[in-house]
Short mmCIF file of C-alpha atoms in Angstrom, two decimals:
data_model
loop_
_atom_site.label_atom_id
_atom_site.label_comp_id
_atom_site.label_asym_id
_atom_site.label_seq_id
_atom_site.Cartn_x
_atom_site.Cartn_y
_atom_site.Cartn_z
CA MET A 15 -16.48 -17.62 -21.82
CA GLY A 16 -14.84 -20.31 -24.05
CA LYS A 17 -11.86 -22.49 -22.31
CA LYS A 18 -9.36 -21.21 -25.03
CA MET A 19 -10.37 -17.52 -24.50
CA PHE A 20 -10.21 -17.90 -20.62
CA VAL A 21 -6.68 -19.71 -20.87
CA LEU A 22 -5.53 -16.98 -23.16
CA ILE A 23 -6.79 -13.98 -20.93
CA VAL A 24 -4.92 -15.66 -18.16
CA ALA A 25 -1.72 -16.02 -20.10
CA LEU A 26 -1.78 -12.48 -21.12
CA MET A 27 -2.24 -11.26 -17.70
CA SER A 28 0.43 -13.53 -16.55
CA ILE A 29 2.80 -12.42 -18.94
CA SER A 30 1.99 -8.67 -18.27
CA LEU A 31 2.47 -9.21 -14.58
CA VAL A 32 5.80 -10.97 -15.02
CA GLY A 33 6.86 -8.13 -17.41
CA ILE A 34 5.81 -5.35 -14.99
CA ILE A 35 7.54 -7.19 -12.09
CA THR A 36 10.66 -7.69 -14.12
CA VAL A 37 10.92 -3.93 -15.33
CA GLN A 38 10.33 -2.94 -11.66
CA LEU A 39 13.31 -5.29 -10.25
CA TYR A 40 15.40 -4.17 -13.18
CA TRP A 41 14.99 -0.58 -12.09
CA ILE A 42 15.59 -1.37 -8.33
CA ASN A 43 18.83 -3.28 -9.30
CA ASN A 44 19.94 -0.38 -11.45
CA ALA A 45 19.23 2.13 -8.83
CA VAL A 46 21.19 -0.06 -6.23
CA GLU A 47 24.04 -0.47 -8.61
CA SER A 48 24.16 3.37 -9.43
CA LYS A 49 24.50 4.10 -5.44
CA LYS A 50 27.21 1.37 -5.29
CA GLU A 51 29.17 3.10 -7.97
CA GLN A 52 28.61 6.48 -6.42
CA PHE A 53 29.71 5.50 -2.99
CA LYS A 54 32.84 3.62 -4.45
CA ASN A 55 33.78 7.01 -6.46
CA ASP A 56 33.27 8.90 -2.98
CA VAL A 57 35.27 6.43 -1.19
CA GLN A 58 38.08 6.40 -3.73
CA LYS A 59 38.25 10.25 -3.89
CA SER A 60 38.51 10.22 -0.18
CA LEU A 61 41.21 7.59 -0.02
CA GLY A 62 43.13 9.87 -2.83
CA SER A 63 42.81 12.92 -0.55
CA VAL A 64 44.08 10.92 2.49
CA SER A 65 47.14 9.70 0.50
CA GLN A 66 47.63 13.30 -0.43
CA VAL A 67 47.39 14.80 2.99
CA ILE A 68 49.66 12.09 4.58
CA ASN A 69 52.36 12.70 1.88
CA GLU A 70 52.11 16.37 2.17
CA LYS A 71 52.47 16.27 6.04
CA GLU A 72 55.39 13.80 5.87
CA GLU A 73 57.13 16.49 3.55
CA THR A 74 56.42 19.39 5.69
CA PHE A 75 57.73 17.51 8.68
CA PHE A 76 60.94 16.70 6.95
CA ASP A 77 61.53 20.29 5.61
CA LYS A 78 61.04 21.41 8.97
CA LYS A 79 63.65 19.14 10.32
CA ILE A 80 66.13 20.32 7.69
CA GLU A 81 65.41 23.89 8.25
CA GLY A 82 65.96 23.67 11.92
CA LEU A 83 69.29 22.28 11.36
CA THR A 84 70.41 25.31 9.43
CA ASP A 85 68.70 28.07 11.29
CA ASN A 86 71.17 28.21 14.12
CA VAL A 87 74.59 27.21 12.65
CA GLY A 88 77.78 29.00 12.59
CA LEU A 89 80.48 29.10 9.85
CA ALA A 90 79.95 26.91 6.87
CA ASN A 91 82.30 24.19 6.06
CA ALA A 92 82.31 25.20 2.54
CA ALA A 93 81.07 28.04 0.37
CA LYS A 94 80.56 29.17 -3.12
CA ILE A 95 79.51 32.15 -5.05
CA ARG A 96 77.52 32.01 -8.53
CA ASN A 97 76.90 35.06 -10.25
CA TYR A 98 74.51 35.46 -13.27
CA LEU A 99 73.73 38.40 -15.42
CA PHE A 100 71.17 38.84 -18.14
CA GLN A 101 70.86 41.79 -20.31
CA GLU A 102 68.31 42.66 -23.03
CA ILE A 103 68.67 45.80 -25.42
CA ASP A 104 65.89 47.00 -27.61
CA THR A 105 67.35 49.44 -30.12
CA LEU A 106 63.97 50.27 -31.51
CA LYS A 107 62.25 51.38 -28.24
CA LYS A 108 65.82 52.60 -26.80
CA GLU A 109 65.12 50.49 -23.77
CA ARG A 110 67.55 48.39 -21.66
CA VAL A 111 66.70 45.72 -19.39
CA THR A 112 69.18 43.99 -16.88
CA PHE A 113 68.76 41.24 -14.37
CA GLY A 114 71.61 40.13 -12.12
CA SER A 115 71.56 37.33 -9.43
CA THR A 116 74.36 36.40 -6.92
CA PHE A 117 74.03 33.08 -5.07
CA LEU A 118 75.76 32.07 -2.10
CA GLU A 119 75.80 28.43 -1.54
CA GLU A 120 77.10 27.49 2.06
CA ASN A 121 77.78 23.62 2.79
CA PHE A 122 77.06 22.41 6.50
CA LYS A 123 78.08 18.96 7.50
CA LEU A 124 75.56 18.38 10.35
CA PRO A 125 74.43 15.41 12.59
CA THR A 126 70.97 14.29 12.59
CA ASP A 127 68.65 12.36 15.03
CA PHE A 128 66.07 11.25 12.32
CA LEU A 129 68.37 9.52 9.90
CA ASP A 130 69.94 7.00 12.13
CA ASN A 131 72.06 9.69 13.79
CA ASP A 132 74.14 10.12 10.80
CA SER A 133 75.67 13.37 9.43
CA ILE A 134 74.30 14.87 6.33
CA ILE A 135 75.61 17.98 4.11
CA VAL A 136 73.04 20.48 4.00
CA LYS A 137 73.30 23.57 1.83
CA ARG A 138 71.84 26.95 2.64
CA VAL A 139 71.36 29.01 -0.46
CA SER A 140 70.83 32.85 -0.27
CA GLY A 141 71.14 35.62 -2.66
CA LYS A 142 70.68 38.92 -3.87
CA GLN A 143 68.75 39.90 -7.07
CA ASP A 144 69.10 43.26 -9.06
CA PHE A 145 66.81 44.49 -11.69
CA PHE A 146 67.54 47.55 -13.86
CA HIS A 147 65.32 49.18 -16.49
CA SER A 148 66.52 52.20 -18.60
CA ARG A 149 64.57 54.16 -21.31
CA LEU A 150 66.04 57.00 -23.60
CA ILE A 151 63.66 59.80 -24.20
CA LYS A 152 64.36 61.94 -27.42
CA GLY A 153 64.28 65.58 -27.63
CA VAL A 154 62.77 67.91 -30.17
CA ASP A 155 66.21 67.93 -32.24
CA ASN A 156 66.15 64.03 -32.19
CA ALA A 157 69.05 64.11 -29.80
CA PHE A 158 68.91 62.27 -26.34
CA SER A 159 67.61 64.76 -23.81
CA SER A 160 66.99 62.58 -20.75
CA THR A 161 67.06 59.04 -19.33
CA ASP A 162 64.21 57.11 -17.46
CA GLU A 163 65.62 54.70 -14.90
CA LYS A 164 64.28 52.01 -12.55
CA ARG A 165 66.30 49.94 -9.96
CA TYR A 166 64.91 47.11 -7.87
CA SER A 167 67.16 44.99 -5.52
CA PHE A 168 66.17 42.33 -3.00
CA THR A 169 67.83 39.57 -0.98
CA LYS A 170 66.20 36.17 0.16
CA ARG A 171 66.98 32.52 1.01
CA PHE A 172 66.09 30.19 -1.83
CA THR A 173 64.54 27.01 0.18
CA ASP A 174 63.24 25.69 -3.05
CA ILE A 175 66.88 25.28 -4.46
CA GLU A 176 67.85 23.84 -1.10
CA LYS A 177 65.24 21.12 -1.13
CA MET A 178 66.68 20.05 -4.56
CA TYR A 179 69.78 19.23 -2.92
CA TYR A 180 68.45 17.41 0.16
CA SER A 181 65.62 15.46 -1.73
CA PRO A 182 68.04 12.21 -1.93
CA TYR A 183 68.07 12.33 2.07
CA PHE A 184 64.20 12.54 1.95
CA GLU A 185 63.99 9.64 -0.27
CA TYR A 186 66.64 7.66 2.06
CA TYR A 187 64.39 8.72 5.05
CA LYS A 188 61.31 7.16 3.39
CA LYS A 189 63.41 4.02 2.45
CA THR A 190 64.83 3.43 6.05
CA LYS A 191 61.97 4.47 8.30
CA PRO A 192 59.44 1.87 9.19
CA ILE A 193 56.08 3.16 8.13
CA HIS A 194 54.39 3.19 11.55
CA GLN A 195 57.17 5.91 12.42
CA ARG A 196 56.45 7.92 9.38
CA VAL A 197 52.68 8.02 10.03
CA ARG A 198 51.17 7.31 13.42
CA ASN A 199 47.96 5.09 13.54
CA ASN A 200 45.67 7.66 15.19
CA GLU A 201 46.93 10.20 12.78
CA LEU A 202 45.84 8.02 9.84
CA ASN A 203 42.53 7.19 11.42
CA THR A 204 41.67 10.91 12.03
CA THR A 205 42.66 11.72 8.49
CA ILE A 206 40.42 9.05 6.96
CA ARG A 207 37.45 10.15 9.11
CA GLU A 208 37.76 13.73 8.09
CA GLU A 209 38.25 12.91 4.40
CA LEU A 210 35.06 10.55 4.55
CA ASP A 211 32.97 13.42 6.62
CA LYS A 212 33.68 15.74 3.90
CA ARG A 213 31.75 13.56 1.17
CA ASN A 214 28.91 12.84 3.75
CA ILE A 215 30.14 9.32 4.53
CA TYR A 216 29.73 8.86 8.23
CA LEU A 217 29.86 5.10 8.47
CA ASP A 218 32.33 3.03 10.87
CA PHE A 219 35.27 1.64 8.93
CA LYS A 220 38.05 -0.49 9.43
CA TYR A 221 41.38 -0.12 7.72
CA GLY A 222 44.93 -1.49 7.21
CA VAL A 223 48.13 -0.50 5.40
CA TYR A 224 49.89 -3.27 3.29
CA SER A 225 53.25 -3.19 1.76
CA LYS A 226 53.61 -4.02 -2.18
CA ASP A 227 54.43 -7.70 -0.99
CA GLY A 228 51.06 -8.04 0.67
CA LEU A 229 52.55 -8.00 4.09
CA ALA A 230 50.69 -6.45 6.78
CA THR A 231 52.12 -3.33 8.83
CA LYS A 232 51.32 -2.03 12.21
CA LEU A 233 48.94 0.70 10.72
CA LYS A 234 45.57 -1.00 11.01
CA SER A 235 42.39 -0.90 13.04
CA GLY A 236 42.10 -3.89 15.53
CA TYR A 237 42.50 -7.26 13.84
CA TYR A 238 41.94 -6.02 10.18
CA THR A 239 42.44 -8.54 7.55
CA ILE A 240 42.30 -7.92 3.60
CA ASN A 241 38.81 -8.72 2.05
CA GLN A 242 39.45 -8.33 -1.73
CA LYS A 243 35.62 -8.24 -2.51
CA GLU A 244 34.61 -5.75 0.19
CA SER A 245 37.75 -3.67 0.58
CA TYR A 246 38.47 -0.35 -1.16
CA GLN A 247 42.15 0.29 -1.82
CA TYR A 248 44.34 3.29 -2.74
CA PRO A 249 48.16 3.67 -3.10
CA LEU A 250 49.48 5.45 0.20
CA PHE A 251 53.23 5.79 -0.41
CA PHE A 252 55.42 5.56 -3.55
CA ASN A 253 59.03 4.75 -3.97
CA THR A 254 61.64 6.77 -6.20
CA ASN A 255 60.62 4.84 -9.01
CA GLY A 256 56.95 5.91 -8.77
CA ASP A 257 55.87 2.21 -8.00
CA VAL A 258 53.31 1.65 -5.21
CA ASP A 259 55.32 1.16 -1.89
CA TYR A 260 52.25 0.82 0.57
CA GLU A 261 48.58 0.43 -0.09
CA LEU A 262 45.67 1.61 2.14
CA PHE A 263 42.69 -0.70 2.47
CA ILE A 264 39.37 0.24 4.03
CA THR A 265 36.15 -1.68 4.69
CA PHE A 266 32.78 -0.61 5.71
CA PRO A 267 30.84 -3.26 7.96
CA SER A 268 27.52 -1.44 7.15
CA GLU A 269 27.90 -0.49 3.71
CA LYS A 270 25.04 -2.46 2.20
CA GLU A 271 22.61 -0.95 4.74
CA HIS A 272 24.00 2.57 4.00
CA ILE A 273 23.47 2.01 0.20
CA LEU A 274 20.03 0.55 0.72
CA SER A 275 19.02 3.25 3.08
CA GLY A 276 19.83 6.01 0.42
CA ILE A 277 17.09 4.77 -1.99
CA SER A 278 14.88 3.15 0.94
CA ASN A 279 11.97 5.37 0.41
CA ILE A 280 12.01 4.85 -3.44
CA LEU A 281 12.70 0.94 -2.90
CA LEU A 282 9.71 0.58 -0.39
CA LEU A 283 7.41 2.38 -2.92
CA SER A 284 8.26 0.08 -5.70
CA LEU A 285 7.91 -2.99 -3.63
CA PHE A 286 4.63 -1.72 -2.37
CA PHE A 287 3.48 -1.03 -5.88
CA ILE A 288 4.58 -4.41 -6.76
CA LEU A 289 2.58 -5.93 -4.01
CA ILE A 290 -0.47 -4.03 -5.18
CA ILE A 291 -0.10 -5.45 -8.66
CA ILE A 292 0.36 -8.91 -7.51
CA ILE A 293 -2.55 -8.61 -5.19
CA ALA A 294 -4.63 -7.03 -7.91
CA PHE A 295 -3.61 -9.83 -10.55
CA SER A 296 -4.46 -12.50 -7.99
CA SER A 297 -7.68 -11.15 -7.07
CA SER A 298 -8.66 -10.65 -10.83
CA LEU A 299 -7.54 -14.11 -11.51
CA TYR A 300 -9.50 -15.37 -8.49
CA GLN A 301 -12.59 -13.69 -9.65
CA LEU A 302 -12.07 -14.94 -13.18
CA ILE A 303 -11.73 -18.54 -12.10
CA ARG A 304 -14.54 -18.21 -9.53
CA GLN A 305 -16.84 -16.60 -12.13
CA LYS A 306 -16.27 -19.26 -14.52
CA LYS A 307 -16.83 -21.91 -11.81
CA ILE A 308 -20.04 -20.31 -10.81
CA SER A 309 -21.10 -20.29 -14.38
CA GLU A 310 -20.50 -23.77 -14.93
CA ILE A 311 -22.33 -24.64 -11.55
CA LYS A 312 -25.34 -22.58 -12.71
CA THR A 313 -25.49 -24.11 -15.86
CA ASP A 314 -25.51 -27.48 -14.14
CA PHE A 315 -28.11 -26.33 -11.84
CA ILE A 316 -30.46 -25.17 -14.71
CA ASN A 317 -29.89 -28.30 -16.45
CA ASN A 318 -30.71 -30.37 -13.26
CA MET A 319 -33.60 -28.11 -12.46
CA THR A 320 -35.15 -28.46 -15.87
CA HIS A 321 -34.66 -32.22 -15.59
CA GLU A 322 -36.42 -32.27 -11.95
CA PHE A 323 -39.26 -30.33 -13.29
CA LYS A 324 -39.64 -32.26 -16.61
CA THR A 325 -41.01 -35.35 -14.72
CA PRO A 326 -43.64 -33.68 -12.71
CA ILE A 327 -44.85 -31.59 -15.58
CA ALA A 328 -44.91 -34.78 -17.91
CA THR A 329 -46.75 -36.43 -14.89
CA ILE A 330 -49.16 -33.55 -14.81
CA ASN A 331 -49.92 -33.54 -18.47
CA LEU A 332 -50.36 -37.38 -18.75
CA ALA A 333 -52.77 -37.01 -15.71
CA LEU A 334 -54.85 -34.39 -17.57
CA ASP A 335 -54.87 -36.34 -20.64
CA SER A 336 -56.19 -39.28 -18.81
CA ILE A 337 -58.81 -37.30 -16.94
CA LYS A 338 -60.27 -35.93 -20.44
CA ASN A 339 -60.61 -39.50 -21.41
CA PRO A 340 -64.57 -40.32 -21.41
CA LYS A 341 -63.96 -43.68 -19.90
CA VAL A 342 -62.03 -41.98 -16.85
CA ILE A 343 -63.87 -38.76 -16.48
CA ASN A 344 -67.01 -40.62 -15.23
CA ASP A 345 -65.18 -42.68 -12.87
CA ASN A 346 -64.69 -40.63 -9.85
CA GLU A 347 -62.33 -42.83 -8.15
CA LYS A 348 -59.84 -42.73 -11.08
CA VAL A 349 -60.38 -38.91 -11.33
CA LEU A 350 -59.55 -38.30 -7.65
CA ARG A 351 -56.45 -40.60 -8.07
CA TYR A 352 -55.10 -38.36 -10.89
CA VAL A 353 -56.20 -35.12 -9.19
CA GLN A 354 -54.09 -36.14 -6.08
CA MET A 355 -51.06 -37.09 -8.59
CA ILE A 356 -51.41 -33.62 -9.98
CA ARG A 357 -51.54 -32.34 -6.41
CA ASP A 358 -48.49 -34.31 -5.31
CA GLU A 359 -46.30 -33.28 -8.44
CA ASN A 360 -47.38 -29.54 -8.08
CA LYS A 361 -46.38 -29.97 -4.44
CA ARG A 362 -42.97 -31.43 -5.40
CA MET A 363 -42.33 -28.52 -8.03
CA HIS A 364 -43.17 -25.82 -5.23
CA SER A 365 -40.99 -27.40 -2.72
CA GLN A 366 -38.10 -27.23 -5.19
CA VAL A 367 -38.75 -23.60 -6.02
CA GLU A 368 -39.28 -22.79 -2.26
CA ASN A 369 -35.84 -24.06 -1.67
CA VAL A 370 -34.19 -21.92 -4.20
CA LEU A 371 -35.95 -18.90 -2.85
CA ARG A 372 -35.32 -19.73 0.72
CA ILE A 373 -31.45 -19.86 0.20
CA SER A 374 -31.69 -16.68 -2.03
CA ARG A 375 -33.59 -14.95 1.08
CA LEU A 376 -31.04 -16.03 3.52
CA GLU A 377 -28.25 -14.68 1.68
CA LYS A 378 -29.99 -11.34 1.33
CA ASN A 379 -30.71 -11.27 5.00
CA GLN A 380 -34.34 -11.13 4.14
CA VAL A 381 -35.29 -14.06 6.55
CA GLU A 382 -36.05 -13.02 10.18
CA ILE A 383 -34.81 -15.90 12.23
CA SER A 384 -36.66 -15.59 15.84
CA LYS A 385 -34.77 -17.60 18.36
CA GLU A 386 -35.94 -19.17 21.46
CA SER A 387 -34.46 -21.76 24.15
CA ILE A 388 -35.02 -25.14 22.66
CA ASP A 389 -33.74 -28.78 23.32
CA MET A 390 -31.48 -30.02 20.51
CA HIS A 391 -32.27 -33.64 21.55
CA ASP A 392 -35.86 -33.10 20.82
CA ILE A 393 -35.00 -31.21 17.58
CA ILE A 394 -32.82 -34.21 16.33
CA ASP A 395 -35.78 -36.68 17.16
CA ASP A 396 -38.01 -34.67 15.26
CA ALA A 397 -35.78 -34.55 12.18
CA ILE A 398 -35.16 -38.19 12.45
CA SER A 399 -38.80 -39.04 12.30
CA HIS A 400 -39.16 -37.06 9.02
CA THR A 401 -36.49 -39.29 7.42
CA SER A 402 -37.52 -42.55 9.06
CA LEU A 403 -39.77 -43.53 6.22
CA LEU A 404 -36.97 -43.03 3.83
CA ILE A 405 -34.44 -44.98 5.91
CA GLU A 406 -36.97 -48.08 6.17
CA ASP A 407 -37.60 -47.81 2.59
CA ARG A 408 -33.86 -48.29 1.82
CA LYS A 409 -33.78 -50.95 4.58
CA GLY A 410 -31.04 -48.95 6.46
CA SER A 411 -30.51 -48.14 10.18
CA LEU A 412 -29.96 -45.11 12.10
CA ASP A 413 -28.58 -45.24 15.53
CA THR A 414 -28.56 -42.24 18.13
CA HIS A 415 -25.62 -41.85 20.68
CA PHE A 416 -26.87 -38.97 22.85
CA GLU A 417 -24.06 -38.05 25.42
CA ALA A 418 -24.56 -34.44 25.73
CA ILE A 419 -25.28 -33.05 29.04
CA ILE A 420 -26.40 -29.59 28.36
CA THR A 421 -28.73 -29.58 25.31
CA GLU A 422 -30.49 -26.30 25.51
CA VAL A 423 -29.42 -23.66 22.60
CA PRO A 424 -30.67 -20.50 21.65
CA GLY A 425 -32.30 -21.08 18.10
CA ASN A 426 -35.10 -21.39 15.66
CA GLN A 427 -36.92 -24.67 15.96
CA PHE A 428 -38.09 -24.59 12.20
CA HIS A 429 -34.67 -24.07 10.52
CA LEU A 430 -32.37 -26.04 12.79
CA THR A 431 -34.89 -29.30 12.07
CA ASN A 432 -34.51 -28.33 8.38
CA VAL A 433 -30.61 -28.24 8.96
CA ILE A 434 -30.61 -31.81 10.60
CA VAL A 435 -33.24 -33.24 8.05
CA ASN A 436 -30.84 -31.86 5.11
CA ILE A 437 -27.76 -33.71 6.77
CA LEU A 438 -29.62 -36.70 7.15
CA GLU A 439 -30.85 -36.73 3.52
CA ASN A 440 -27.53 -36.10 2.38
CA ALA A 441 -26.24 -38.96 4.04
CA LEU A 442 -29.16 -41.20 2.54
CA LYS A 443 -28.47 -39.86 -0.90
CA TYR A 444 -24.78 -40.83 -1.10
CA SER A 445 -25.01 -44.07 0.60
CA GLU A 446 -24.91 -47.22 -1.71
CA GLY A 447 -27.29 -50.14 -0.52
CA SER A 448 -28.73 -50.08 2.86
CA PRO A 449 -27.54 -46.75 4.43
CA LYS A 450 -25.89 -46.92 8.11
CA ILE A 451 -26.20 -43.67 9.93
CA ASP A 452 -25.04 -42.72 13.38
CA VAL A 453 -25.96 -39.47 15.23
CA TYR A 454 -23.64 -38.42 18.18
CA THR A 455 -24.13 -35.58 20.73
CA GLU A 456 -21.87 -34.02 23.37
CA SER A 457 -21.38 -30.93 25.14
CA THR A 458 -18.54 -28.78 25.97
CA ASN A 459 -18.16 -25.76 28.22
CA LYS A 460 -19.56 -23.31 25.50
CA PHE A 461 -20.87 -25.54 22.61
CA PHE A 462 -23.32 -28.25 21.90
CA VAL A 463 -21.76 -30.70 19.41
CA LEU A 464 -23.85 -32.74 16.78
CA LYS A 465 -22.22 -35.36 14.65
CA VAL A 466 -23.79 -37.24 11.79
CA LYS A 467 -21.78 -40.18 10.50
CA ASP A 468 -22.52 -42.24 7.47
CA GLU A 469 -20.80 -45.23 5.68
CA GLY A 470 -21.43 -43.97 2.02
CA ILE A 471 -19.36 -43.22 -0.89
CA GLY A 472 -17.42 -40.52 0.73
CA MET A 473 -15.82 -37.39 -0.65
CA SER A 474 -12.24 -36.28 -1.91
CA LYS A 475 -10.46 -33.36 -0.56
CA ALA A 476 -11.28 -30.97 -3.41
CA VAL A 477 -14.89 -31.73 -3.03
CA GLN A 478 -14.96 -31.05 0.80
CA LYS A 479 -13.48 -27.69 0.08
CA ASN A 480 -16.70 -26.90 -2.03
CA VAL A 481 -19.36 -28.97 -0.65
CA PHE A 482 -20.96 -26.03 1.28
CA ASP A 483 -21.00 -23.82 -1.64
CA LYS A 484 -24.25 -22.84 -3.29
CA PHE A 485 -25.38 -25.05 -6.49
CA TYR A 486 -22.33 -27.21 -6.07
CA ARG A 487 -22.47 -30.86 -6.78
CA GLU A 488 -19.74 -33.38 -7.27
CA GLN A 489 -19.19 -34.02 -10.88
CA LYS A 490 -19.31 -37.81 -11.86
CA GLY A 491 -20.47 -37.94 -15.64
CA ASN A 492 -23.95 -37.95 -15.22
CA ILE A 493 -24.85 -35.26 -13.00
CA HIS A 494 -28.26 -36.48 -12.22
CA ASP A 495 -27.68 -39.93 -10.74
CA VAL A 496 -28.47 -38.25 -7.27
CA LYS A 497 -31.55 -35.89 -7.30
CA GLY A 498 -30.81 -32.59 -5.76
CA HIS A 499 -29.84 -28.90 -6.70
CA GLY A 500 -26.61 -28.34 -4.56
CA LEU A 501 -28.82 -26.22 -2.22
CA GLY A 502 -29.22 -28.48 0.98
CA LEU A 503 -25.69 -27.97 2.37
CA ALA A 504 -25.56 -24.46 1.33
CA TYR A 505 -28.70 -23.80 3.45
CA VAL A 506 -27.20 -25.84 6.26
CA LYS A 507 -24.08 -23.55 6.55
CA GLU A 508 -26.22 -20.35 6.25
CA ILE A 509 -28.55 -21.37 8.96
CA VAL A 510 -25.69 -22.56 11.30
CA GLU A 511 -23.74 -19.60 10.89
CA LYS A 512 -26.82 -17.25 11.63
CA HIS A 513 -26.92 -19.02 14.88
CA HIS A 514 -23.24 -18.15 15.39
CA GLY A 515 -22.24 -21.93 15.08
CA SER A 516 -19.99 -23.74 12.68
CA VAL A 517 -20.37 -26.69 10.52
CA ILE A 518 -17.48 -28.74 8.87
CA VAL A 519 -17.14 -32.13 7.17
CA GLU A 520 -14.47 -34.85 7.50
CA SER A 521 -14.62 -37.56 4.69
CA GLU A 522 -12.66 -40.19 3.08
CA LYS A 523 -13.54 -41.67 -0.38
CA GLY A 524 -15.25 -45.04 -0.13
CA VAL A 525 -15.38 -45.05 3.66
CA GLY A 526 -17.96 -42.29 4.59
CA SER A 527 -18.61 -38.87 5.87
CA ILE A 528 -18.97 -37.13 9.38
CA PHE A 529 -20.60 -33.81 9.22
CA THR A 530 -20.02 -31.90 12.66
CA VAL A 531 -22.32 -29.05 13.75
CA LYS A 532 -21.43 -26.84 16.85
CA LEU A 533 -23.65 -24.42 18.37
CA PRO A 534 -23.27 -22.15 21.19
CA LEU A 535 -25.16 -23.16 24.38
CA ILE A 536 -27.25 -20.76 26.40
#
C-alpha cells in the first residue's frame, strides 16, 4: 500500500468516525434538551394549578366568612324591593310568555374580625321569580275554544349578586392582609406536592414566594434564595389591575439527575455504541499501521537476506569456477581448500535459514522444549566460550560479576545457551571499536537475574519498544551496515517467555545498553 493511499484511508476513516460521534452526540443533546423542555412544561402547568387552587381556596374562605355574617342576623338596617316584568306575545302562534322577578335587597352593617375589626355593609339579596306561559287553541269554527296555561314560581337567595357587592371588600382584604396570613406555609407546600405528583414529578423541591418588588416573604422552604438560572417561577396572586402581586419560585436540587435518568437507558446504549465504534476504529487503525510496518520490515528482511545470500552464492560460484580450471583441478591442496570454502559458505546459508525456521517453529509452538535442572553460571560460561574468539578478534574485553547465590533454574540447556550467545553477539555487533562487555548475575527469592551490559552505540526509546519484534532492525540509512536479520532478540524473547521469565532492555543513545533476563528459580 502506497503512503498516499494509506494516509487517504486513515483520513477517510477519521472523518467517518468524527461524523458518527458528532451525530450521536447531537442526538443525545437533542434528547436531553427535549426532556428538559418537557420537564419545564410539566412544572409550569403544576405551578399554574397551584396558583389556581390557592386563589380558589382564598375566595371560598372569604365567601364563607361573609355568608356566616348574614346567616343569623335580625332586621336589616335598610331594605329595597325591585320588581322586573318581561312579557313576550307571539300573535302568529297565539302564545304569551310572561317572566316576573321581585328582588329584596337588605343592607346589614356588621362588625368583622377579618378586616381589622372594621364594620362593613353586607347585602342579602333574595327574591321570587314567576314564569307564566299561555297558548290559545282554536276550535272548528275558528273561534277560541280553550286555553293551555303553565305557571312556575320559586324563591331563592341570589349569592352571585351578593358577591358583586362585597368584591371591593375582598380586594381590600387581599391588599391589607400579609400574604403569610392569606395562605399558610404548609398548605402551600402540600398543594405544590400534590400538583407535582399529578404530573409524575416526585422530586424534592425548594420554594419561595416573592413580592413584585423582589422582596422575600415568609412563605418559603428553609433558607431559600432565588436562583434565576435554576428556578421556575409563576404568578401566585394578582392585584385589582391584573398585575402580578406575588410570584412563586421553585427549585429542584436533583433536576439534572431526574432528566438524565429518564433517558439513561438510551443514553448508556448510545455511549456504548460510540465506545464500540472508537474501539473498532482504533483497532482497525492499529492493524493498518501494524500491517504497514510489518510489510516494510519484511521487505527490509528480504532485501537483507538476499544481500546475505549473495556473498556465499558468489563465493561458491567462484570456487566452482576455480576448481574447473585445469591448473587447479590437478592441485589437490587447492581443490580441498576450495571445497572447504564451499562447505563453509553452505553451512553459513544453512545457519541463516535455520534461524528463520527456528523462530517460525517457536511462534507456532512446534518446538518441544524439554526442561531440566541446570546451573545458569555454567550456561553463561559456555555461551562466553562461544563468543570469546569474536571478542578477541575485536580486541575487546568481557568481565563477569557472578553474585547470584542460587543459580539452578528449570530450563533447556541448548536454548538458554543460544539466548545468552545472541545477547552477547548483539552487544558485539553494536559496539564501535573495541567492545567492553560486563555480565552480572544475582538472585532474589524467586528469580535468577542476568544482566549483560555493553558500552555500544545504544538505542533510542522508540527502538527499545520494538527491539524484540521479529525482523525489526533500526533504520540508519544503510540497513546492511550491521549483519543480521532482526531475529536474534525475537528468539531471545520467545525462549525466555517459554521458560516463564522476562527480558527487558535499558539503553541510552551513545552510552550503551543493559539487557536483563529474569528466570524463575527451582
